[in-house]
Coordinates of C-alpha atoms and ligand atoms in Angstrom, one line a residue:
M1 CA 0.0 -0.1 0.0
E2 CA 1.3 3.4 -0.9
S3 CA 1.8 6.1 1.7
K4 CA -0.9 8.6 2.3
K5 CA -0.3 12.2 2.9
I6 CA -2.9 13.4 5.5
L7 CA -3.4 16.7 7.4
V8 CA -5.4 17.0 10.7
C9 CA -6.3 20.1 12.5
G10 CA -8.0 21.2 15.8
D11 CA -11.0 23.4 16.4
V12 CA -11.7 25.5 13.2
G13 CA -14.1 27.7 14.8
G14 CA -15.1 29.6 11.7
S15 CA -11.4 30.5 10.8
Y16 CA -11.7 29.1 7.3
Q17 CA -9.7 31.6 5.4
Q18 CA -6.6 31.3 7.8
L19 CA -6.8 27.5 7.7
F20 CA -7.2 27.1 3.8
K21 CA -4.4 29.6 3.3
R22 CA -2.1 27.7 5.5
I23 CA -3.1 24.4 3.8
E24 CA -2.2 25.9 0.3
T25 CA 1.2 26.9 1.7
V26 CA 1.8 23.4 3.2
N27 CA 0.7 21.9 0.1
K28 CA 3.3 23.7 -1.9
S29 CA 6.1 22.9 0.5
N30 CA 8.4 19.8 0.2
A31 CA 6.2 17.9 2.4
G32 CA 3.2 18.3 0.2
P33 CA 1.0 17.9 -1.7
F34 CA -1.5 16.4 0.8
Q35 CA -4.5 14.3 0.0
I36 CA -7.1 15.1 2.7
L37 CA -7.6 17.4 5.7
L38 CA -9.5 16.0 8.8
C39 CA -10.9 18.4 11.4
V40 CA -11.7 17.7 15.0
G41 CA -13.5 20.1 17.5
S42 CA -16.0 22.9 17.0
F43 CA -16.1 23.7 13.3
F44 CA -18.3 26.8 12.9
E45 CA -17.8 28.7 16.0
P46 CA -14.8 29.2 18.5
F47 CA -15.2 26.5 21.1
T48 CA -16.7 27.4 24.6
P49 CA -17.6 24.9 27.3
T50 CA -21.2 23.9 27.3
S51 CA -21.9 25.8 30.4
Q52 CA -20.7 29.1 28.8
S53 CA -21.9 28.6 25.3
V54 CA -24.7 30.6 23.8
S55 CA -27.3 28.7 22.0
V56 CA -28.2 30.3 18.7
E57 CA -31.8 30.1 17.3
F58 CA -32.0 27.8 14.2
D59 CA -33.7 30.5 12.2
D60 CA -30.9 33.0 13.1
I61 CA -28.1 30.7 11.8
Q62 CA -26.4 32.2 8.7
L63 CA -23.8 30.8 6.4
P64 CA -20.4 32.1 7.8
A65 CA -19.2 35.0 5.7
E66 CA -15.9 33.3 5.2
L67 CA -17.5 30.3 3.5
V68 CA -19.8 32.2 1.1
K69 CA -17.2 32.5 -1.6
Y70 CA -16.4 28.8 -1.3
C71 CA -20.1 27.8 -1.5
N72 CA -20.9 30.1 -4.6
G73 CA -17.9 28.6 -6.4
E74 CA -15.8 31.7 -6.5
L75 CA -13.1 29.9 -4.4
T76 CA -12.3 26.2 -3.9
V77 CA -11.5 24.5 -0.7
P78 CA -7.8 23.4 -1.5
I79 CA -8.1 19.7 -0.6
P80 CA -10.9 17.4 0.3
T81 CA -11.8 18.2 3.9
Y82 CA -13.7 16.1 6.3
F83 CA -14.8 17.3 9.7
I84 CA -16.6 16.3 12.8
A85 CA -18.8 18.6 14.9
Y86 CA -18.8 19.4 18.5
T87 CA -21.5 21.7 19.8
S88 CA -25.3 22.0 19.2
N89 CA -24.7 25.3 17.3
D90 CA -22.4 23.1 14.9
A91 CA -25.4 20.7 14.5
K92 CA -27.7 23.6 13.4
Y93 CA -25.3 24.9 10.8
I94 CA -25.0 21.3 9.5
A95 CA -28.8 20.8 9.4
K96 CA -29.2 24.0 7.5
F97 CA -26.2 24.1 5.1
T98 CA -25.2 20.6 4.3
D99 CA -26.9 18.3 1.6
E100 CA -27.9 14.7 2.3
N101 CA -24.4 13.5 1.9
G102 CA -23.1 16.0 4.5
S103 CA -21.4 18.2 1.9
L104 CA -21.3 21.9 2.5
C105 CA -19.6 22.7 -0.8
K106 CA -17.1 21.2 -3.1
N107 CA -14.4 19.5 -1.0
L108 CA -16.1 20.2 2.4
H109 CA -17.9 17.4 4.1
Y110 CA -19.3 16.6 7.5
L111 CA -18.4 13.0 8.5
G112 CA -21.5 12.4 10.6
K113 CA -22.4 12.0 14.3
S114 CA -20.7 8.6 14.7
G115 CA -19.3 5.8 12.6
V116 CA -16.5 4.4 10.6
K117 CA -15.8 5.6 7.0
T118 CA -13.2 4.6 4.4
L119 CA -11.3 7.4 2.8
L120 CA -8.5 7.3 0.2
N121 CA -9.6 3.9 -0.8
D122 CA -8.3 2.0 2.3
I123 CA -7.9 4.4 5.2
N124 CA -10.4 3.6 7.9
V125 CA -11.5 6.6 9.9
A126 CA -13.6 6.1 13.0
F127 CA -15.2 9.2 14.3
L128 CA -17.6 10.6 17.2
S129 CA -19.0 14.0 16.9
G130 CA -20.4 15.8 20.1
K131 CA -19.4 15.0 23.6
V132 CA -19.8 12.1 26.0
D133 CA -20.9 12.7 29.5
F134 CA -20.0 10.8 32.6
P135 CA -21.8 8.5 33.1
V136 CA -22.5 7.9 29.4
K137 CA -26.0 8.7 28.5
E138 CA -28.5 6.1 27.3
E139 CA -30.2 8.6 24.8
T140 CA -30.0 12.2 23.6
N141 CA -32.3 14.9 25.0
Q142 CA -35.6 14.3 23.2
D143 CA -36.6 17.9 23.5
D144 CA -33.5 19.1 21.8
L145 CA -33.2 18.3 18.1
F146 CA -29.6 19.5 18.1
D147 CA -28.4 17.8 21.3
M148 CA -24.8 16.5 20.5
T149 CA -24.5 14.1 23.5
I150 CA -22.8 10.8 22.5
T151 CA -24.9 7.9 23.7
K152 CA -24.1 4.4 24.7
S153 CA -25.5 3.0 21.4
E154 CA -23.3 5.3 19.3
I155 CA -20.2 4.1 21.2
K156 CA -21.3 0.6 20.7
Q157 CA -21.8 1.1 17.0
V158 CA -18.4 2.6 16.5
I159 CA -16.9 -0.3 18.3
D160 CA -19.0 -2.9 16.4
S161 CA -18.2 -1.4 13.0
S162 CA -14.5 -1.5 13.8
I163 CA -14.4 -5.3 14.6
D164 CA -11.8 -7.1 12.6
K165 CA -10.6 -3.8 10.8
R166 CA -7.5 -2.0 11.0
I167 CA -8.6 1.4 12.2
D168 CA -6.1 4.0 11.0
I169 CA -7.6 7.1 12.5
L170 CA -9.9 7.8 15.3
L171 CA -11.3 11.4 15.7
T172 CA -12.9 12.6 18.9
N173 CA -13.5 16.0 20.6
Q174 CA -12.5 14.7 24.0
W175 CA -9.5 12.8 25.3
P176 CA -9.7 9.3 26.6
R177 CA -9.5 9.1 30.4
N178 CA -6.2 7.8 31.9
I179 CA -4.2 8.7 28.5
L180 CA -1.4 10.5 30.6
H181 CA -0.5 7.4 32.6
Y182 CA 3.0 6.2 31.9
V183 CA 3.8 9.6 30.5
E184 CA 7.0 10.8 32.2
Q185 CA 6.9 14.4 31.5
I186 CA 3.4 15.8 31.8
P187 CA 3.1 19.6 30.9
N188 CA 2.9 21.6 34.0
H189 CA -0.2 23.4 32.8
I190 CA -2.3 20.3 33.0
K191 CA -3.7 20.6 36.4
H192 CA -5.2 17.3 37.1
P193 CA -3.6 14.9 34.5
F194 CA -5.2 11.8 35.9
K195 CA -8.6 13.3 35.9
K196 CA -8.4 14.4 32.3
G197 CA -10.5 12.7 29.6
M198 CA -13.6 10.7 29.5
D199 CA -14.4 7.0 30.2
G200 CA -16.5 6.8 27.1
I201 CA -13.8 7.8 24.9
K202 CA -11.3 5.5 26.6
E203 CA -13.6 2.6 25.9
V204 CA -13.7 3.3 22.2
S205 CA -9.9 3.8 21.9
D206 CA -9.2 0.9 24.0
K207 CA -11.5 -1.5 22.0
I208 CA -10.8 -0.3 18.4
K209 CA -7.0 0.3 18.9
P210 CA -6.4 2.9 16.2
A211 CA -3.0 3.7 14.8
Y212 CA -3.7 7.4 15.3
H213 CA -6.1 9.0 17.7
F214 CA -6.6 12.8 17.2
S215 CA -8.4 14.9 19.7
K216 CA -8.3 18.6 20.7
D217 CA -7.8 21.0 23.5
S218 CA -6.6 24.7 23.9
F219 CA -3.0 23.5 23.5
Y220 CA -1.0 20.9 21.5
L221 CA 0.1 17.6 22.8
Q222 CA 1.7 14.6 21.3
R223 CA 1.9 11.6 23.6
L224 CA 4.6 8.9 23.0
P225 CA 3.0 6.0 21.2
F226 CA 1.6 3.3 23.5
L227 CA 1.4 -0.5 23.0
N228 CA -2.3 -1.4 22.3
N229 CA -2.2 -5.2 22.0
S230 CA -3.4 -5.1 18.4
P231 CA -1.6 -7.3 15.8
L232 CA -2.7 -4.9 13.2
T233 CA -1.8 -1.5 14.5
K234 CA 0.6 -2.5 17.4
V235 CA 0.7 1.0 18.8
T236 CA -1.7 4.0 19.1
R237 CA -0.4 7.5 18.7
F238 CA -2.5 10.1 20.5
L239 CA -2.3 13.8 19.6
S240 CA -4.3 16.7 20.8
L241 CA -4.4 19.7 18.6
A242 CA -4.8 23.4 19.4
P243 CA -7.5 25.5 17.9
V244 CA -6.8 27.1 14.4
Y245 CA -7.6 30.6 16.0
N246 CA -5.3 30.3 19.0
D247 CA -3.1 33.3 19.7
K248 CA -0.3 31.5 21.5
K249 CA 1.0 29.9 18.3
E250 CA 0.1 26.5 19.6
K251 CA 0.4 23.8 16.8
Y252 CA -3.0 23.3 15.3
L253 CA -2.1 21.3 12.1
F254 CA -0.4 17.9 12.0
A255 CA 0.9 16.6 8.8
M256 CA 1.5 12.9 8.3
N257 CA 3.0 10.8 5.7
Y258 CA 1.2 7.6 6.7
Q259 CA 2.6 4.3 5.6
P260 CA 0.3 1.5 7.0
D261 CA 2.5 -1.3 5.7
K262 CA 5.8 0.0 7.1
E263 CA 7.0 -2.1 10.0
I264 CA 5.9 -0.4 13.2
I265 CA 8.7 0.4 15.5
T266 CA 7.8 -0.1 19.1
T267 CA 11.0 0.7 20.8
D268 CA 9.8 4.2 22.0
A269 CA 6.3 3.0 23.0
T270 CA 5.0 3.1 26.5
Q271 CA 2.8 0.6 28.2
N272 CA -0.8 0.7 27.7
P273 CA -2.2 3.6 29.8
F274 CA -5.6 2.0 29.9
E275 CA -4.1 -0.9 31.7
F276 CA -2.3 1.2 34.2
K277 CA -1.3 -0.6 37.4
Q278 CA -0.4 1.1 40.6
P279 CA 3.0 0.4 42.0
E280 CA 3.0 -2.9 43.9
E281 CA 3.5 -1.5 47.3
Q282 CA 0.5 0.7 46.9
Q283 CA -1.6 -2.2 45.7
Q284 CA -0.7 -4.2 48.7
Q285 CA -1.7 -1.4 51.1
Q286 CA -5.1 -1.1 49.3
A287 CA -5.6 -4.8 49.5
L288 CA -4.9 -4.8 53.2
K289 CA -7.3 -1.9 53.7
R290 CA -10.1 -3.7 51.8
Q291 CA -9.7 -6.8 53.9
R292 CA -10.1 -4.8 57.0
N293 CA -13.0 -3.0 55.5
N294 CA -14.6 -6.3 54.7
N295 CA -14.2 -7.6 58.2
D296 CA -15.7 -4.5 59.7
E297 CA -19.3 -5.3 60.0
S298 CA -20.2 -2.1 61.7
S299 CA -19.3 0.2 58.8
G300 CA -22.4 0.7 56.9
N301 CA -21.7 2.1 53.5
F302 CA -24.4 4.6 52.4
F303 CA -23.4 4.8 48.9
F304 CA -22.2 1.4 47.8
G305 CA -23.5 -0.7 50.6
S306 CA -24.4 -3.9 49.1
A307 CA -26.0 -5.6 52.0
G308 CA -29.7 -6.2 51.8
D309 CA -32.0 -8.2 53.8
S310 CA -32.9 -11.2 51.7
Q311 CA -30.9 -14.4 52.1
Y312 CA -30.1 -14.2 48.4
Q313 CA -28.4 -10.8 48.7
K314 CA -26.6 -11.9 51.8
Q315 CA -25.3 -14.8 49.9
Q316 CA -24.3 -12.6 47.0
N317 CA -22.5 -10.2 49.3
R318 CA -20.6 -13.1 50.8
Q319 CA -19.5 -14.2 47.3
Q320 CA -18.5 -10.8 46.4
Q321 CA -16.5 -10.4 49.5
Q322 CA -14.8 -13.8 48.8
L323 CA -14.1 -12.6 45.3
R324 CA -12.5 -9.5 46.7
H325 CA -10.3 -11.4 49.0
K326 CA -9.2 -13.5 46.1
K327 CA -8.4 -10.8 43.7
N328 CA -7.8 -8.2 46.3
V329 CA -4.6 -7.0 44.5
D330 CA -6.6 -5.2 41.9
V331 CA -9.5 -4.0 43.9
N332 CA -9.9 -0.3 44.6
C333 CA -11.9 2.1 46.6
W334 CA -15.8 2.2 46.4
F335 CA -15.8 5.9 45.9
C336 CA -12.8 6.4 43.5
L337 CA -14.3 7.0 40.1
S338 CA -11.6 4.7 38.6
S339 CA -12.5 2.0 40.7
P340 CA -14.3 -1.1 39.1
D341 CA -16.5 -1.2 42.2
V342 CA -18.0 2.3 41.7
D343 CA -21.7 2.1 41.0
S344 CA -21.8 4.8 38.3
G345 CA -25.6 4.4 38.1
L346 CA -25.9 6.4 41.4
I347 CA -23.9 9.4 40.0
V348 CA -25.8 12.5 39.3
T349 CA -23.0 14.8 38.0
V350 CA -19.2 15.2 38.2
S351 CA -17.7 18.6 39.0
S352 CA -14.0 19.3 38.8
E353 CA -13.0 18.3 42.4
N354 CA -16.1 16.3 43.6
Y355 CA -19.0 14.5 42.3
L356 CA -22.7 14.2 43.4
A357 CA -24.3 10.8 43.9
F358 CA -27.3 9.2 45.4
A359 CA -26.9 7.5 48.8
K360 CA -27.8 4.0 48.7
G361 CA -30.8 3.5 51.0
G362 CA -31.4 7.2 51.4
V363 CA -33.1 8.5 54.6
V364 CA -35.2 10.9 52.4
E365 CA -36.1 10.8 48.8
N366 CA -33.2 12.8 47.4
H367 CA -30.5 11.8 49.9
L368 CA -27.3 12.8 48.2
L369 CA -23.6 12.6 48.8
I370 CA -20.9 15.0 47.8
V371 CA -17.9 12.7 47.2
F372 CA -14.4 14.2 46.8
I373 CA -12.8 13.0 43.6
E374 CA -9.4 12.6 45.2
H375 CA -9.2 9.7 47.6
K376 CA -8.9 12.0 50.7
P377 CA -10.5 11.3 54.1
S378 CA -12.2 14.5 55.2
Y379 CA -13.5 18.0 54.3
V380 CA -10.7 19.2 56.5
S381 CA -8.0 17.4 54.6
L382 CA -8.9 19.0 51.2
E383 CA -6.8 21.5 49.5
E384 CA -8.3 25.0 49.1
S385 CA -9.3 24.6 45.5
E386 CA -11.0 21.3 46.3
R387 CA -12.8 22.7 49.3
N388 CA -13.9 25.7 47.2
D389 CA -15.4 23.3 44.7
V390 CA -17.3 21.4 47.4
D391 CA -18.6 24.8 48.8
N392 CA -19.7 25.8 45.4
M393 CA -21.5 22.5 45.0
I394 CA -23.3 23.0 48.4
E395 CA -24.5 26.5 47.3
I396 CA -25.7 25.2 44.0
L397 CA -27.7 22.5 45.8
R398 CA -29.0 24.9 48.3
E399 CA -30.4 27.0 45.7
Y400 CA -31.7 24.2 43.6
F401 CA -33.6 22.6 46.5
N402 CA -34.9 26.0 47.5
K403 CA -36.2 26.7 43.9
H404 CA -37.3 23.3 42.7
H405 CA -38.4 21.5 45.8
D406 CA -39.2 24.3 48.3
Q407 CA -36.7 22.6 50.6
D408 CA -33.7 23.4 52.7
I409 CA -30.6 21.3 53.1
V410 CA -28.6 19.9 56.0
L411 CA -25.1 18.5 55.5
F412 CA -23.0 16.5 57.8
E413 CA -19.8 14.6 57.8
R414 CA -18.5 12.0 60.2
N415 CA -14.8 11.8 60.2
V416 CA -13.3 8.9 62.2
P417 CA -9.9 8.1 60.9
L418 CA -9.0 4.4 61.2
K419 CA -5.6 3.2 61.9
G420 CA -3.4 2.5 59.0
Q421 CA -5.9 3.4 56.3
V422 CA -7.3 6.4 54.6
S423 CA -11.0 6.2 53.9
H424 CA -12.6 8.1 51.0
G425 CA -14.5 11.2 52.4
H426 CA -17.8 12.5 51.5
L427 CA -20.5 14.9 52.9
Q428 CA -24.1 13.7 53.3
V429 CA -26.7 16.1 51.9
I430 CA -30.3 15.8 53.3
P431 CA -33.1 18.0 51.9
I432 CA -35.8 18.8 54.6
P433 CA -39.0 20.7 54.7
K434 CA -38.5 24.5 55.2
N435 CA -40.6 24.5 58.4
L436 CA -38.1 22.3 60.2
A437 CA -35.0 24.2 59.1
S438 CA -35.0 26.3 62.4
S439 CA -35.2 23.1 64.5
V440 CA -32.1 21.3 63.0
K441 CA -29.5 22.9 65.5
Q442 CA -31.6 22.1 68.5
E443 CA -32.0 18.5 67.3
F444 CA -28.3 18.1 66.8
D445 CA -27.5 19.7 70.1
Q446 CA -30.0 17.5 72.1
H447 CA -28.5 14.4 70.5
A448 CA -25.0 15.5 71.3
D449 CA -26.0 15.9 74.9
Q450 CA -27.0 12.3 75.0
V451 CA -23.6 11.1 73.8
N452 CA -21.6 13.6 75.7
I453 CA -20.2 15.6 72.9
Q454 CA -20.7 19.3 72.2
F455 CA -21.1 21.3 69.0
N456 CA -19.1 24.5 68.7
E457 CA -19.8 27.1 66.0
V458 CA -17.3 27.4 63.2
K459 CA -16.8 31.1 62.9
D460 CA -13.7 31.1 60.9
I461 CA -13.1 27.9 58.9
N462 CA -9.3 28.3 59.1
A463 CA -9.0 29.1 62.7
D464 CA -11.7 26.8 64.0
L465 CA -11.7 23.7 61.8
L466 CA -8.6 23.6 59.5
H467 CA -6.2 23.5 62.3
L468 CA -7.5 20.0 63.4
S469 CA -4.8 17.5 62.8
Q470 CA -5.4 14.8 60.2
D471 CA -6.0 12.2 62.8
S472 CA -8.8 14.0 64.8
S473 CA -12.2 12.5 64.8
Y474 CA -15.0 15.0 64.3
F475 CA -18.6 15.5 63.4
F476 CA -19.3 18.4 61.1
V477 CA -22.7 19.9 60.4
I478 CA -23.7 22.6 57.9
L479 CA -27.1 23.9 58.9
P480 CA -29.8 25.2 56.5
D481 CA -28.8 28.9 56.9
G482 CA -25.2 27.9 55.9
S483 CA -23.6 28.2 59.4
K484 CA -21.3 25.4 60.4
M485 CA -20.7 23.6 63.6
Y486 CA -18.5 20.8 64.7
S487 CA -17.7 18.5 67.6
L488 CA -14.5 16.6 68.3
L489 CA -15.2 13.0 69.0
P490 CA -13.9 10.9 71.9
K491 CA -10.8 9.0 70.9
D492 CA -11.1 6.2 73.5
K493 CA -14.4 4.7 72.5
P494 CA -16.1 4.2 69.1
F495 CA -18.6 6.8 68.0
D496 CA -22.1 6.0 66.8
Y497 CA -21.7 5.7 63.0
Q498 CA -25.5 6.3 62.7
F499 CA -25.3 9.6 64.6
G500 CA -26.3 11.9 61.7
R501 CA -29.0 9.7 60.5
R502 CA -30.4 9.3 64.0
V503 CA -30.8 13.1 64.3
I504 CA -32.4 13.3 60.9
V505 CA -35.0 10.6 61.6
D506 CA -35.9 12.2 64.9
L507 CA -36.2 15.5 63.2
L508 CA -38.4 14.1 60.4
K509 CA -40.2 11.7 62.8
T510 CA -39.4 8.7 60.6
P511 CA -37.8 6.3 63.0
E512 CA -38.5 3.4 60.5
K513 CA -35.9 4.9 58.3
L514 CA -33.0 4.7 60.7
N515 CA -31.3 1.7 59.2
W516 CA -30.2 2.4 55.5
K517 CA -30.7 -1.3 54.7
D518 CA -34.4 -0.9 55.3
C519 CA -34.5 2.0 52.8
V520 CA -32.8 0.3 49.9
V521 CA -35.1 0.5 46.8
E522 CA -35.2 -1.8 43.8
K523 CA -32.5 -1.3 41.1
E524 CA -35.1 -0.2 38.6
K525 CA -36.7 2.3 40.9
E526 CA -33.3 3.6 41.9
K527 CA -32.5 4.1 38.2
L528 CA -35.5 6.2 37.6
L529 CA -35.0 8.1 40.8
V530 CA -31.4 9.0 39.7
S531 CA -32.1 9.8 36.2
G532 CA -35.2 11.9 37.0
F533 CA -33.2 14.0 39.5
R534 CA -30.3 14.3 37.1
E535 CA -32.4 15.6 34.3
S536 CA -33.8 18.4 36.4
F537 CA -30.5 19.2 38.3
Q538 CA -28.0 19.0 35.4
P539 CA -29.2 22.0 33.4
F540 CA -29.4 23.9 36.8
F541 CA -25.9 22.9 37.7
D542 CA -24.5 23.8 34.2
N543 CA -26.0 27.3 34.6
H544 CA -24.6 27.9 38.0
K545 CA -21.1 26.3 37.8
L546 CA -18.7 29.0 38.8
N547 CA -15.3 27.6 38.3
N548 CA -15.5 26.3 34.7
D549 CA -12.6 24.7 33.1
S550 CA -11.4 26.0 29.8
N551 CA -12.7 22.9 28.1
D552 CA -15.0 20.0 28.5
N553 CA -12.2 17.4 28.9
E554 CA -12.1 17.1 32.6
Q555 CA -14.5 15.1 34.5
Ligands
LIG601 ZN1 -11.2 6.4 47.0

């Protein structure tokens, strides 16, 4: 097979003239001429994260001025150009200006929402337009014709269409999760390298094993190739391209002389980042920790607690525990998003430093947990940016429950460090009727009296709370009016792990809900509960997020 000369670029964002001029120059250079250009990212308008983007009415969409001369035949797009789309505005331009084959004008074609196409006779290009959420959505928003969310079935379709094929190129708008594992020099400006990317994209790349995977961001990055276990492609080369319109002179155009038949050199390849294993010592510590957890009957787990009442469930649990003991080298934490044990069906939304999930066996209908993304034990142990993100989530929830449910919220955290292990911290969020809001403090104080602890008001979070040493046990409450109080817990004897829940059921006069195991609902009902809440909360959350990242790549 002869070699193919292919160009790939990042977000075009309407900068067609600049791009096409550059293509003409490159074409005339010694490296040229090139046969096709592929574009990832936002094609019609400069990219903005979903939460900041302005939706344009379909009727107001006009052919971009820079494209008019290409569409009326005065100018010609220099080489056949194929693009994917990102935003719902992109989808509107496409619906309005492309023909049934996706062609906008001569040499300018939309590849489609998802699929695998063969270009230049034998180059297989897999592509996904739009963006994938976490967790991956079952379907797009039925009320929005131009919703560009990637669904589970689209992911499956791309994977299925790639079976037994050599996939030469994969085009996506987001990075695959974990792609920076085994990378020795990660650029400093990437704040959370191991949070970057999306699981849905990782699944696609991991399964179809492309020779090249092109994605985009606000900067350029070329990863060392990694071994992908495919006899056909052997390694995957991941590249992320900058936008055409960037003013930092970041590289937005990648030129390749692709020779599929040439022997693939694997000497500079890293291990497969999707099969990343933690250093052995760490694994052993985690295994030990998990064994202890499994033996600790008293620690009810509100989120992933798997114990139910039926004999069948008990048996299942025992089997699962045995399984964990057996393969405890690779088991992880129940709350870490990368863990195989995480029940992603309970997750409502993921912010930059925490995520929101339903509690298993909630004490009220919308009993939620704010879980830290980093495996850290407590609110107090968080870094400032992480704590700010939690505080931000709390304020959004407060406003949401006020507006949509006419409720107030109470939050609490019980932090009891256990010897030799770090538990994965989270805050409980309990929505309550507004008429009970003024009784919450009193209820906590009364219960505190009964167990000989005393709540102190947190006037200054730094002075009152953050000075606590990492091994202090404390109980922390955020009242409906936003004020905070905490009590240190006795070191010499175990503290009631149900304390917070006990206060709440007394406040709400629902003693039958004390034990979370009595409140577990069927899986189907739970799914409906979570998806119903997510549908209403997500748009509210997107509109209120304060600390947006510069792109949609971080979960
Ligand atoms: Zn964890």
